mmCIF file with all atom_site columns, N, CA and C in Angstrom:
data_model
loop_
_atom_site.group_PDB
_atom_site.id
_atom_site.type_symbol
_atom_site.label_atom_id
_atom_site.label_alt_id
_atom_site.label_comp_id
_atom_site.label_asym_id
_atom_site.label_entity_id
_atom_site.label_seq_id
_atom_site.pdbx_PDB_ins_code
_atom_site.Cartn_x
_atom_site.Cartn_y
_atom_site.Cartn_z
_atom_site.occupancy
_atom_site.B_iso_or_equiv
_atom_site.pdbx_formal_charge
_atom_site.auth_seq_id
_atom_site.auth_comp_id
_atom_site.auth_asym_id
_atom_site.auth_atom_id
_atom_site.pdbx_PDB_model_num
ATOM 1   N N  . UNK M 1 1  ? 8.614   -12.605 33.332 1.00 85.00 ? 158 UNK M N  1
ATOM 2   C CA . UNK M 1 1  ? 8.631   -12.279 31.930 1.00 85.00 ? 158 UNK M CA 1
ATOM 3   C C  . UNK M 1 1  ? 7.219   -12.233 31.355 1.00 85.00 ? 158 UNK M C  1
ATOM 4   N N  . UNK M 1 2  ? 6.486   -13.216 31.991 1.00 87.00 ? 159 UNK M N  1
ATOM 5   C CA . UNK M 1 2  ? 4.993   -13.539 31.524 1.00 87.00 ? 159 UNK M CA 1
ATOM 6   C C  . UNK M 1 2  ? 4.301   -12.173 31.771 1.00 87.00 ? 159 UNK M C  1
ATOM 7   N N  . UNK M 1 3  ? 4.456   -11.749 32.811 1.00 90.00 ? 160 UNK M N  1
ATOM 8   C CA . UNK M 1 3  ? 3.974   -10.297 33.305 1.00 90.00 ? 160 UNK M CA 1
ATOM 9   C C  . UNK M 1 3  ? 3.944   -8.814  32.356 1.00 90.00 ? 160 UNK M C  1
ATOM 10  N N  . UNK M 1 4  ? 5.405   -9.205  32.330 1.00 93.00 ? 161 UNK M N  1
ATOM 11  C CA . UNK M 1 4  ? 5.560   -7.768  31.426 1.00 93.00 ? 161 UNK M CA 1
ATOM 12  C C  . UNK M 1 4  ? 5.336   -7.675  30.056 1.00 93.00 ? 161 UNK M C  1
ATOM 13  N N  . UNK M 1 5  ? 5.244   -9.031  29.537 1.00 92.00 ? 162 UNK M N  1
ATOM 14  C CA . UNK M 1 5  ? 4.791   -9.174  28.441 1.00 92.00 ? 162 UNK M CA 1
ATOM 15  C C  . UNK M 1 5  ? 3.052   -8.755  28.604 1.00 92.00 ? 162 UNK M C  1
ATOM 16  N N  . UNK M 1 6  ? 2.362   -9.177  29.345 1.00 93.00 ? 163 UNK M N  1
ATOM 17  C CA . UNK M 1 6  ? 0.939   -8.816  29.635 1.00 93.00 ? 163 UNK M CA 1
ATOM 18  C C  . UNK M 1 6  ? 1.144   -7.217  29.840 1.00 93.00 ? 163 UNK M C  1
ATOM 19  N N  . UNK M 1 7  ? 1.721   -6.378  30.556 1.00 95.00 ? 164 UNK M N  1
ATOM 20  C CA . UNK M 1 7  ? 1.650   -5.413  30.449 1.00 95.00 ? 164 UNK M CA 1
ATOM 21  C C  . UNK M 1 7  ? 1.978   -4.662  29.473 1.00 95.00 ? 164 UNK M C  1
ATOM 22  N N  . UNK M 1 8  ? 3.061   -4.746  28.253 1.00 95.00 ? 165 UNK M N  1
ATOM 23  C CA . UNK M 1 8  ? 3.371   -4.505  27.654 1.00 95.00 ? 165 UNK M CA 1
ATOM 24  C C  . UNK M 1 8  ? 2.125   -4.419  26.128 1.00 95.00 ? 165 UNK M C  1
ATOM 25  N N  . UNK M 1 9  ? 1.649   -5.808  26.599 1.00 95.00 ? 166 UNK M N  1
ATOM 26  C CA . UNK M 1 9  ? 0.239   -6.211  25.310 1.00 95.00 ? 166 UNK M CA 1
ATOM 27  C C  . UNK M 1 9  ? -0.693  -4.890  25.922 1.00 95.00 ? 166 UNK M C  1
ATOM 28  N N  . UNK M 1 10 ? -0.871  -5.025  27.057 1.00 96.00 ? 167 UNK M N  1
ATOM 29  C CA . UNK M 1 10 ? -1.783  -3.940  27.562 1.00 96.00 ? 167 UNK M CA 1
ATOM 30  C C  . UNK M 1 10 ? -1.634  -2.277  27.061 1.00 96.00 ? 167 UNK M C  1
ATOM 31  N N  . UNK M 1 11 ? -0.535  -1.780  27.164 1.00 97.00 ? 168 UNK M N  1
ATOM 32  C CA . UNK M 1 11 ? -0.344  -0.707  26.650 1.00 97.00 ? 168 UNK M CA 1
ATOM 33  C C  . UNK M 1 11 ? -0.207  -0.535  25.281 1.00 97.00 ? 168 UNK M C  1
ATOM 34  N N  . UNK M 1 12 ? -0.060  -1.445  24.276 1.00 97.00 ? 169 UNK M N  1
ATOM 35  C CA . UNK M 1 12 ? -0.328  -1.862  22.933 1.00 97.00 ? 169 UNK M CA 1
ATOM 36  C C  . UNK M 1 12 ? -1.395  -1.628  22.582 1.00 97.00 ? 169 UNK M C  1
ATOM 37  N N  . UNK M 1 13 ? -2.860  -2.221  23.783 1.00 96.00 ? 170 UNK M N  1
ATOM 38  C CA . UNK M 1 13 ? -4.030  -2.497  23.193 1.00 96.00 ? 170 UNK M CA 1
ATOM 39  C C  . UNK M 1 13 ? -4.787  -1.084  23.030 1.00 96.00 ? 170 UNK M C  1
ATOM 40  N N  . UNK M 1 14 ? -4.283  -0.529  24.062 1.00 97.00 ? 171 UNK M N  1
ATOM 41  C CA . UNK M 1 14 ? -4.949  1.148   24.240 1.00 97.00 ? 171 UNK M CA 1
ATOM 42  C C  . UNK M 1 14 ? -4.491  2.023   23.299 1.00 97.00 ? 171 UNK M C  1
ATOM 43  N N  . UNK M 1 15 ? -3.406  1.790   23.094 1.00 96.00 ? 172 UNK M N  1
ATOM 44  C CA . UNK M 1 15 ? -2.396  2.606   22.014 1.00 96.00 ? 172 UNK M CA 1
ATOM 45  C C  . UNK M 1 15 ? -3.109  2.700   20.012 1.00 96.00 ? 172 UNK M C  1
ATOM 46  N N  . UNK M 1 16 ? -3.781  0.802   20.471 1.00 96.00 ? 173 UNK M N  1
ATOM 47  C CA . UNK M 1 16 ? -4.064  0.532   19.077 1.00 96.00 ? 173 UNK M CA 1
ATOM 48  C C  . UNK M 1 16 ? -5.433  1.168   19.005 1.00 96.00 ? 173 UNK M C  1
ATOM 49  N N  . UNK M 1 17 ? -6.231  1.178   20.212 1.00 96.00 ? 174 UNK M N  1
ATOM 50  C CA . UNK M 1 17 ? -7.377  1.887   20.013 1.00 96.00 ? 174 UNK M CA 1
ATOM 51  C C  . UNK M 1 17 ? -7.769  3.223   19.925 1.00 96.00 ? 174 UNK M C  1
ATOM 52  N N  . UNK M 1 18 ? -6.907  4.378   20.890 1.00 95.00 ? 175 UNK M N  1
ATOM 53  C CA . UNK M 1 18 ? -6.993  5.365   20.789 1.00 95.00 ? 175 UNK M CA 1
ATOM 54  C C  . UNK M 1 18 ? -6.351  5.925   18.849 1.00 95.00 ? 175 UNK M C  1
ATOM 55  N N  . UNK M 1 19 ? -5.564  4.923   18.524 1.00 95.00 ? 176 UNK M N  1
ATOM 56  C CA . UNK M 1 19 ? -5.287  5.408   17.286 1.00 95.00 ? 176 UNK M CA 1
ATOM 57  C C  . UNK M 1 19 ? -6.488  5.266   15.988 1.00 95.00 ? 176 UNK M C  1
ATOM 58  N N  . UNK M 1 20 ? -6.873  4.385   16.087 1.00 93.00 ? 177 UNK M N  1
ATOM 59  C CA . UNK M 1 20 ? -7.878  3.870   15.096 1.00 93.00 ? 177 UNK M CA 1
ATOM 60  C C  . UNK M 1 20 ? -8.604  4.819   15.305 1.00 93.00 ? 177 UNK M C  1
ATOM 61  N N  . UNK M 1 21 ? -9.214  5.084   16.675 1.00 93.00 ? 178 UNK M N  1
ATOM 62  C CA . UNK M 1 21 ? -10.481 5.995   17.054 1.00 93.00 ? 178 UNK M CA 1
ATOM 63  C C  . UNK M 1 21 ? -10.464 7.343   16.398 1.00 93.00 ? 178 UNK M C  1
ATOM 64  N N  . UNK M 1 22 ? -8.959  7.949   16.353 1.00 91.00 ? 179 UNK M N  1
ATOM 65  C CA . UNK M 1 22 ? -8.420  8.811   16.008 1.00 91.00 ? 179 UNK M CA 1
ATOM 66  C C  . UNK M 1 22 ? -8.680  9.290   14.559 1.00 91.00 ? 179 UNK M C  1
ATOM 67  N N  . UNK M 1 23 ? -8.682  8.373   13.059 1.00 88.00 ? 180 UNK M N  1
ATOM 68  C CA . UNK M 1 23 ? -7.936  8.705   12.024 1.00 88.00 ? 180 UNK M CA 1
ATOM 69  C C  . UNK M 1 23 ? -10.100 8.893   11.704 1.00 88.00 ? 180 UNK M C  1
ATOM 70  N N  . UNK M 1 24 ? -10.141 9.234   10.526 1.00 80.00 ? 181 UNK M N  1
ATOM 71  C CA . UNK M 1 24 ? -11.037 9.340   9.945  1.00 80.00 ? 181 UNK M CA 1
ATOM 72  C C  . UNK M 1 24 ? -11.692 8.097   9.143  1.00 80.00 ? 181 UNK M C  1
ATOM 73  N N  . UNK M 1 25 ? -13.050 8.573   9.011  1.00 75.00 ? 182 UNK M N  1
ATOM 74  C CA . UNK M 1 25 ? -13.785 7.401   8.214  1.00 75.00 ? 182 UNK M CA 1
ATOM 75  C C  . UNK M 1 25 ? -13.466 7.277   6.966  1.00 75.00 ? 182 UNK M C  1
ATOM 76  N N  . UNK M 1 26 ? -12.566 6.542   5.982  1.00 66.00 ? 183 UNK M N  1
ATOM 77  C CA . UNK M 1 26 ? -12.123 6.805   4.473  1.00 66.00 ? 183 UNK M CA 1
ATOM 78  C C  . UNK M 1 26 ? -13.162 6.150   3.594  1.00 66.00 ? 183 UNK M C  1
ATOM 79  N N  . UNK M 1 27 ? -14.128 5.143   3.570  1.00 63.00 ? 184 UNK M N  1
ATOM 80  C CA . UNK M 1 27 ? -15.503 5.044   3.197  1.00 63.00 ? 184 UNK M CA 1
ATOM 81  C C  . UNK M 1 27 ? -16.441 5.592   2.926  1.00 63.00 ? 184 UNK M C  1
ATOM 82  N N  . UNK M 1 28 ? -17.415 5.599   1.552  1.00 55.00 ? 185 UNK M N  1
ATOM 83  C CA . UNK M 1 28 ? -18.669 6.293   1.444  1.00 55.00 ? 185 UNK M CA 1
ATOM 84  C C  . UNK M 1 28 ? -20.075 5.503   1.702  1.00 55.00 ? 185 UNK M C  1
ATOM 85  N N  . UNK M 1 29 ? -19.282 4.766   2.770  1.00 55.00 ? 186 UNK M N  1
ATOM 86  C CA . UNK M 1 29 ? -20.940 3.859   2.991  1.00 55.00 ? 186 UNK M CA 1
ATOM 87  C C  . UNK M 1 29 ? -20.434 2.820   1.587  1.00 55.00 ? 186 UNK M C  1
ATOM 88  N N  . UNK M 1 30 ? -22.293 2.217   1.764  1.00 57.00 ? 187 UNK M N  1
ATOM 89  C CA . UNK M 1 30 ? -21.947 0.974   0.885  1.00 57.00 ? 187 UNK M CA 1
ATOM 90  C C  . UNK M 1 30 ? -21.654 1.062   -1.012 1.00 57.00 ? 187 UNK M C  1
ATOM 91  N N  . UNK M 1 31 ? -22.236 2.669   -1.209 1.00 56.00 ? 188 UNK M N  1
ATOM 92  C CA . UNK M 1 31 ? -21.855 2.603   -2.648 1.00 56.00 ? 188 UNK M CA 1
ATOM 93  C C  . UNK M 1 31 ? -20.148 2.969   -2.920 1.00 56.00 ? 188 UNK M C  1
ATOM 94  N N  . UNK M 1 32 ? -19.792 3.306   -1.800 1.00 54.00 ? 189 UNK M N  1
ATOM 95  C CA . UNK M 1 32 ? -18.423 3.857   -2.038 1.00 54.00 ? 189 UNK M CA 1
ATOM 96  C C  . UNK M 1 32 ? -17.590 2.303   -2.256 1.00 54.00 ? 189 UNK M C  1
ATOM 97  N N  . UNK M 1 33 ? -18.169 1.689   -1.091 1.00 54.00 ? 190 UNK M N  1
ATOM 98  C CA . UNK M 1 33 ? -17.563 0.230   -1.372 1.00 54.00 ? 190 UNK M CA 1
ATOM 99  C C  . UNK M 1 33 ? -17.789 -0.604  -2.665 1.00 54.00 ? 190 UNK M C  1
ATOM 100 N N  . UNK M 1 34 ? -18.980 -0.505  -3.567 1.00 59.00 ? 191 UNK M N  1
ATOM 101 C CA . UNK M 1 34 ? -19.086 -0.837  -4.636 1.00 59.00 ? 191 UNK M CA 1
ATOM 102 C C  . UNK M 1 34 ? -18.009 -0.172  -5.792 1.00 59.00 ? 191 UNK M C  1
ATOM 103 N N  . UNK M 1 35 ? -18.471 1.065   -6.126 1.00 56.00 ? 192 UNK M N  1
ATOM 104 C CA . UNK M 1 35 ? -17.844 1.844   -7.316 1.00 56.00 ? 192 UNK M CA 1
ATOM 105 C C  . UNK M 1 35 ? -16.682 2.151   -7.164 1.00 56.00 ? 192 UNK M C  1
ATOM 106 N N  . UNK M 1 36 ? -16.118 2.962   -5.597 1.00 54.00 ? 193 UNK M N  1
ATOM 107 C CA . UNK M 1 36 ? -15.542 3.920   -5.641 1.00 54.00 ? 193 UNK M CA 1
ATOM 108 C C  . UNK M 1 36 ? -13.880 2.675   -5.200 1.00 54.00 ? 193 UNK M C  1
ATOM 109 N N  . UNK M 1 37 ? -14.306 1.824   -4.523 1.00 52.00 ? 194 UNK M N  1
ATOM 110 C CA . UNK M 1 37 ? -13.735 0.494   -3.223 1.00 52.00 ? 194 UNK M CA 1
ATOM 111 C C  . UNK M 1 37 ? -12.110 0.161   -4.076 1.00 52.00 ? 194 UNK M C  1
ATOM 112 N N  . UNK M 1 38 ? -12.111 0.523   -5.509 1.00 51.00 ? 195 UNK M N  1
ATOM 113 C CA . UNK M 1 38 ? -10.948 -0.218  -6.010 1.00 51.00 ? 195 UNK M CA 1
ATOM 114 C C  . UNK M 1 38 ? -10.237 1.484   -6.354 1.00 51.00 ? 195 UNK M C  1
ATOM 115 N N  . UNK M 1 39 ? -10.840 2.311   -6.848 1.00 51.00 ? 196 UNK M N  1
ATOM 116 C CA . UNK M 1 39 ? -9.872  3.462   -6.521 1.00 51.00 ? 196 UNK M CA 1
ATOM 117 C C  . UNK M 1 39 ? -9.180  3.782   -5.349 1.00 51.00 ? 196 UNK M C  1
ATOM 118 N N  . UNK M 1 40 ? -9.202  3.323   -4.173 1.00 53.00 ? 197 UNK M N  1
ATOM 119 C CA . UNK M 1 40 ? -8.524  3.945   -3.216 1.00 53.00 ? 197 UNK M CA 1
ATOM 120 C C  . UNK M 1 40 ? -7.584  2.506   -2.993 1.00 53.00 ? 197 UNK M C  1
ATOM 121 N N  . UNK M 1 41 ? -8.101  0.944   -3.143 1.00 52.00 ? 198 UNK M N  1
ATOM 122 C CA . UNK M 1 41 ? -7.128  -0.446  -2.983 1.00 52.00 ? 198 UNK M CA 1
ATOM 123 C C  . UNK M 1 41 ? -6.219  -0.239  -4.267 1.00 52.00 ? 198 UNK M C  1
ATOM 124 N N  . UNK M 1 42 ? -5.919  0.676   -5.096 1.00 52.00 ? 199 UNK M N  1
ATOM 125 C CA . UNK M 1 42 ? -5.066  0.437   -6.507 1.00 52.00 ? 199 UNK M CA 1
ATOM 126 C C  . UNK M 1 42 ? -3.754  2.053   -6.414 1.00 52.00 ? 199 UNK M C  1
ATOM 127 N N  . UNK M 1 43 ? -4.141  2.615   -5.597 1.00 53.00 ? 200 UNK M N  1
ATOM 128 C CA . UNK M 1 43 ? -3.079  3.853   -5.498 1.00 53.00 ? 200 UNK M CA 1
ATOM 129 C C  . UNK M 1 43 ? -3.690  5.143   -5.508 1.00 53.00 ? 200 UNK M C  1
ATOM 130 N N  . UNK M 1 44 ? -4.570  5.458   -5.377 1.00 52.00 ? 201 UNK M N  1
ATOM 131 C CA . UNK M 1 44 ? -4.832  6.909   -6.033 1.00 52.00 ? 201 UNK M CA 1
ATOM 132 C C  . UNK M 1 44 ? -5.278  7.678   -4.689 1.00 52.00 ? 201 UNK M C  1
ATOM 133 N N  . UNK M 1 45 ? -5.226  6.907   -3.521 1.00 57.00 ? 202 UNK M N  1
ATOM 134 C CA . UNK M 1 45 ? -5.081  7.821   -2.449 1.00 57.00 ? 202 UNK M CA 1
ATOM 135 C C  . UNK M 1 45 ? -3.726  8.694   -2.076 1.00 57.00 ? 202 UNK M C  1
ATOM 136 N N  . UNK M 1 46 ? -4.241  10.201  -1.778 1.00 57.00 ? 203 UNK M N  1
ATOM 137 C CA . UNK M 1 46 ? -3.357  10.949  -1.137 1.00 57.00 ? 203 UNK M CA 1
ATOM 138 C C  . UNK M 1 46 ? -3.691  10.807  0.250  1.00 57.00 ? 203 UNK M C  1
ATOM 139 N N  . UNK M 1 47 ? -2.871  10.789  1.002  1.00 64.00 ? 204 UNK M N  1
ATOM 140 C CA . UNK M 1 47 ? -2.676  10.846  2.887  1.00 64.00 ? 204 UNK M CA 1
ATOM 141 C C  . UNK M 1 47 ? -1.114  11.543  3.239  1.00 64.00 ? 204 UNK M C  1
ATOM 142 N N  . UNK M 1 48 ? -1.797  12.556  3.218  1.00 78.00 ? 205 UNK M N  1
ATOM 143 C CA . UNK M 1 48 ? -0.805  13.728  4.043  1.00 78.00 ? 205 UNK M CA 1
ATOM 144 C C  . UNK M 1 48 ? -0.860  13.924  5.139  1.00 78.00 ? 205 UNK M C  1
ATOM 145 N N  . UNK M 1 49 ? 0.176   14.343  6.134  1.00 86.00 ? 206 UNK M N  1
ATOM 146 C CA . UNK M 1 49 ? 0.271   14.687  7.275  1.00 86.00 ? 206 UNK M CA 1
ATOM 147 C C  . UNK M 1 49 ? -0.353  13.801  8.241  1.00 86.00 ? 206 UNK M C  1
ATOM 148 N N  . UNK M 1 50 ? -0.905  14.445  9.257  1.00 88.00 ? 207 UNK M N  1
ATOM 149 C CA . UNK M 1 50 ? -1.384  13.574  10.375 1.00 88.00 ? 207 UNK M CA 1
ATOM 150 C C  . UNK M 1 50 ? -2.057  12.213  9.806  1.00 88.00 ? 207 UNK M C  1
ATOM 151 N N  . UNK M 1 51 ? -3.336  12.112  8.636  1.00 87.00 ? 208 UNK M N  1
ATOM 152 C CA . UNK M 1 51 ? -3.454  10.756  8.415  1.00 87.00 ? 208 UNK M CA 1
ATOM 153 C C  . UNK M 1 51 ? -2.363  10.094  8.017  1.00 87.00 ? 208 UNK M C  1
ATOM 154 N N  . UNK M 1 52 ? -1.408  10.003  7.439  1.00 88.00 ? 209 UNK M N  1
ATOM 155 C CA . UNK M 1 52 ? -0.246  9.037   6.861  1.00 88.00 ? 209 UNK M CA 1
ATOM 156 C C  . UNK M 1 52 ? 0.191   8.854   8.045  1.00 88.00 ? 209 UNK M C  1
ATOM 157 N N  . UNK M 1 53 ? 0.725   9.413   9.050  1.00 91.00 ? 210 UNK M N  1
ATOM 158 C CA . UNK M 1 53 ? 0.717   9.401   10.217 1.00 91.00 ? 210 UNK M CA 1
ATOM 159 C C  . UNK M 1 53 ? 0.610   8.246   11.190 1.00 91.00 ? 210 UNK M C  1
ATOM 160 N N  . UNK M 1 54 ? -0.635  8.482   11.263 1.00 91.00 ? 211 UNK M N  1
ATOM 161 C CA . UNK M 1 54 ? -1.778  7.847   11.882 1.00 91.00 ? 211 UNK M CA 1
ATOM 162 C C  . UNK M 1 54 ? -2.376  6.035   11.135 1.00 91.00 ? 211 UNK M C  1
ATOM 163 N N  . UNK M 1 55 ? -1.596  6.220   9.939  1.00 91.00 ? 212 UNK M N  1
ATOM 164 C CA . UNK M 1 55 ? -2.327  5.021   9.526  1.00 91.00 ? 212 UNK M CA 1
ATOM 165 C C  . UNK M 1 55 ? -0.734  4.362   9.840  1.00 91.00 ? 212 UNK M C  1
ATOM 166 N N  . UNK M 1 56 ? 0.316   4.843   9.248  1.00 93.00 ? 213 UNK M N  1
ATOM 167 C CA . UNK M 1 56 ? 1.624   4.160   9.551  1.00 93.00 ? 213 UNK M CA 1
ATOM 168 C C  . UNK M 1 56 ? 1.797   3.653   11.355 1.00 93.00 ? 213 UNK M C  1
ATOM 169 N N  . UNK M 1 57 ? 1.342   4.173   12.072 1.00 95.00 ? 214 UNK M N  1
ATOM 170 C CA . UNK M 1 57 ? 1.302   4.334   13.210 1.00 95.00 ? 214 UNK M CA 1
ATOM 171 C C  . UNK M 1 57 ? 0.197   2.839   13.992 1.00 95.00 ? 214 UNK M C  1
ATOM 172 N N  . UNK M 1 58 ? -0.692  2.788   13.197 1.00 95.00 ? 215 UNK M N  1
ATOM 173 C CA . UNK M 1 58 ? -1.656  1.814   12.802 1.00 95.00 ? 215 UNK M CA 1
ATOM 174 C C  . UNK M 1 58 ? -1.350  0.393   12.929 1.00 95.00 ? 215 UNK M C  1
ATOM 175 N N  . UNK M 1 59 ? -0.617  0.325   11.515 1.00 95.00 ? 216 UNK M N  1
ATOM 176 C CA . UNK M 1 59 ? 0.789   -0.832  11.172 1.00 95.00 ? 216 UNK M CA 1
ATOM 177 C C  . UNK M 1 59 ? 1.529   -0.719  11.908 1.00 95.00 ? 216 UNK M C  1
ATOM 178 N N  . UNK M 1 60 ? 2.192   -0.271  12.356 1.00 96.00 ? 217 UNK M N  1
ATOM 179 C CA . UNK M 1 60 ? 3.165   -0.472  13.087 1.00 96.00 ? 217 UNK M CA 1
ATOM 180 C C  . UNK M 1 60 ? 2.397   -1.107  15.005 1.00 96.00 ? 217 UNK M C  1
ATOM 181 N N  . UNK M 1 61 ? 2.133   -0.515  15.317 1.00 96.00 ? 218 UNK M N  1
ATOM 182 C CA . UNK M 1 61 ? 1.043   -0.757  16.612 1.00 96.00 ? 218 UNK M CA 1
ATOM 183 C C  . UNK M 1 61 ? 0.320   -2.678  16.758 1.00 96.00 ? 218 UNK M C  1
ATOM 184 N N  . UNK M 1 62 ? -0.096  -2.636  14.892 1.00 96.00 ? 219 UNK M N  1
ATOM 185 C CA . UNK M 1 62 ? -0.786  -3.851  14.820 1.00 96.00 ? 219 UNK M CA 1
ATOM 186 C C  . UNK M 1 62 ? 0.426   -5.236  14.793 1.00 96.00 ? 219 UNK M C  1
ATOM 187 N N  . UNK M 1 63 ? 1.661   -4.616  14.373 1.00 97.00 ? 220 UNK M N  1
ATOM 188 C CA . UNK M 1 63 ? 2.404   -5.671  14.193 1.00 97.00 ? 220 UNK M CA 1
ATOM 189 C C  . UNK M 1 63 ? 3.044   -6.325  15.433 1.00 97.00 ? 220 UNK M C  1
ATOM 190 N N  . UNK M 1 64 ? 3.389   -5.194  16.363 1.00 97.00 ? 221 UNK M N  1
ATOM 191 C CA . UNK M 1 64 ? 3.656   -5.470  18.038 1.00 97.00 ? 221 UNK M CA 1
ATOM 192 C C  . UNK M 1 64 ? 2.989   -6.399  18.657 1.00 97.00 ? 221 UNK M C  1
ATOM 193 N N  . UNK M 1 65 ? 1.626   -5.747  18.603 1.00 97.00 ? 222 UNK M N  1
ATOM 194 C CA . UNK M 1 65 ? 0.380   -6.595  18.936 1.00 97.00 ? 222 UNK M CA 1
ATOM 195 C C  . UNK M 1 65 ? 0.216   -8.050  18.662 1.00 97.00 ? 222 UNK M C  1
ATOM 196 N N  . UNK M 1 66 ? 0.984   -8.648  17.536 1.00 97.00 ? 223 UNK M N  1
ATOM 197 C CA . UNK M 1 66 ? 0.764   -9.646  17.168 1.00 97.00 ? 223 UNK M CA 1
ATOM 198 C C  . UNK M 1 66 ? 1.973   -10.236 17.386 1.00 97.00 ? 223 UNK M C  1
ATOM 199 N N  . UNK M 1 67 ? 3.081   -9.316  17.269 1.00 96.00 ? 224 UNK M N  1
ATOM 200 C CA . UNK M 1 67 ? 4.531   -10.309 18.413 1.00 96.00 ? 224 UNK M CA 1
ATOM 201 C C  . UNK M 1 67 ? 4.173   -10.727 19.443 1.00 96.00 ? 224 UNK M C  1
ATOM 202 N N  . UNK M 1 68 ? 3.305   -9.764  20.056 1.00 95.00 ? 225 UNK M N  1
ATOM 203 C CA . UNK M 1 68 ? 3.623   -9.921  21.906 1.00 95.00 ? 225 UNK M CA 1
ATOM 204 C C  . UNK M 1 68 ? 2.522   -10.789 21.794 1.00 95.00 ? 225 UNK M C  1
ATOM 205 N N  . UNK M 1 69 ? 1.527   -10.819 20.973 1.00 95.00 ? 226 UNK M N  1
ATOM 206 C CA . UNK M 1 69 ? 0.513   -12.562 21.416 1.00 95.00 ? 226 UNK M CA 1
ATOM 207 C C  . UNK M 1 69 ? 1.560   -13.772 20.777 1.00 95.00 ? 226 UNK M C  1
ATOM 208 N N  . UNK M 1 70 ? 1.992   -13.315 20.180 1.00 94.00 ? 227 UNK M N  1
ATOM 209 C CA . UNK M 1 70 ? 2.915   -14.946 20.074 1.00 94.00 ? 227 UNK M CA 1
ATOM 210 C C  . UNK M 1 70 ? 3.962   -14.923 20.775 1.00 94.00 ? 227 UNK M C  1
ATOM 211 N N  . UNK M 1 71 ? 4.280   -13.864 21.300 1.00 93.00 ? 228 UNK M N  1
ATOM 212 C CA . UNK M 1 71 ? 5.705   -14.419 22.853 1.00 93.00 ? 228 UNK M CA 1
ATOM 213 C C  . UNK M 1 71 ? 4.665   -14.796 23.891 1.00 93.00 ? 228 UNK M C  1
ATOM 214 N N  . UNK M 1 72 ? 3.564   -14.334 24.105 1.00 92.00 ? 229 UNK M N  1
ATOM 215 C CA . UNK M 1 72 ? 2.900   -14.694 25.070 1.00 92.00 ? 229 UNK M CA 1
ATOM 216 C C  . UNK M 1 72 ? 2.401   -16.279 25.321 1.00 92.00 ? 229 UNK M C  1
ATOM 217 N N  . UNK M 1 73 ? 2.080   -16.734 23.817 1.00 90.00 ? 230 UNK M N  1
ATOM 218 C CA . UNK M 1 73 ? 1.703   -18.218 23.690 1.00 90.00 ? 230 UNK M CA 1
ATOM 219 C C  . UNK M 1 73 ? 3.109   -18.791 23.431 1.00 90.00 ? 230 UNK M C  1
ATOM 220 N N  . UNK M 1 74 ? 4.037   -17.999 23.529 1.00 88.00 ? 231 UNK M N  1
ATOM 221 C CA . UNK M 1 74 ? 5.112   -19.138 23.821 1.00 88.00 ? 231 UNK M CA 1
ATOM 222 C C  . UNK M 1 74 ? 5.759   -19.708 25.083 1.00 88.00 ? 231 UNK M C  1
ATOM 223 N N  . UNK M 1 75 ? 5.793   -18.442 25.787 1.00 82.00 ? 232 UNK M N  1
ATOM 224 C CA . UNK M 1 75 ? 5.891   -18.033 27.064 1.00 82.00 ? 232 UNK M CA 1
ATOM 225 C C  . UNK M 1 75 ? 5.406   -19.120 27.839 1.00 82.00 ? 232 UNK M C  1
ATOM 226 N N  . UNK M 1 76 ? 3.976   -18.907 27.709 1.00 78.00 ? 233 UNK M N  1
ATOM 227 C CA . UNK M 1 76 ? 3.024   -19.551 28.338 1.00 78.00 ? 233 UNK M CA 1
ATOM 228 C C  . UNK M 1 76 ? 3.184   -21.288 28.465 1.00 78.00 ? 233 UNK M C  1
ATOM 229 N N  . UNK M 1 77 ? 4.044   -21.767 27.567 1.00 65.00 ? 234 UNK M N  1
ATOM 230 C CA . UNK M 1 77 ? 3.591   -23.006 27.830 1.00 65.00 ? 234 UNK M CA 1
ATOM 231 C C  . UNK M 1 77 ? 4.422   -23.747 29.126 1.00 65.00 ? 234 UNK M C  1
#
């Protein structure tokens, strides 16, 4: 069980990276993070198509990731 859970994290981890690698930079550098940083944390982003996508895809990927390390540390003992 310990195994496939390791393999399973494994194909998670690639999955989570090729996706991230994937989506675009949504940041303007550091002034974007100043001025711009609470327009996009309050709603006023649009994400159509492949990014909505890609970010849902994101979440979802990250939440696995964090089951299968806690079956793993349960597993494990």
């Amino acid at each position: 069980m310990h195994t496939f859970i390791v393999v399973l994290l494994i194909i998670d981890c690639i999955a989570l990276i090729t996706v991230v690698l994937l989506q675009e930079g949504k940041s303007n550098g550091l002034s974007g993070a100043i001025s711009g940083g609470a327009e996009q944390l309050f709603g006023k982003q649009k994400q159509r198509g492949i990014d909505l996508f890609l970010h849902r895809l994101t979440i979802v990927l990250s939440i696995i990731f964090f089951v299968l390390m806690l079956s793993i540390s349960y597993f494990d003992m």
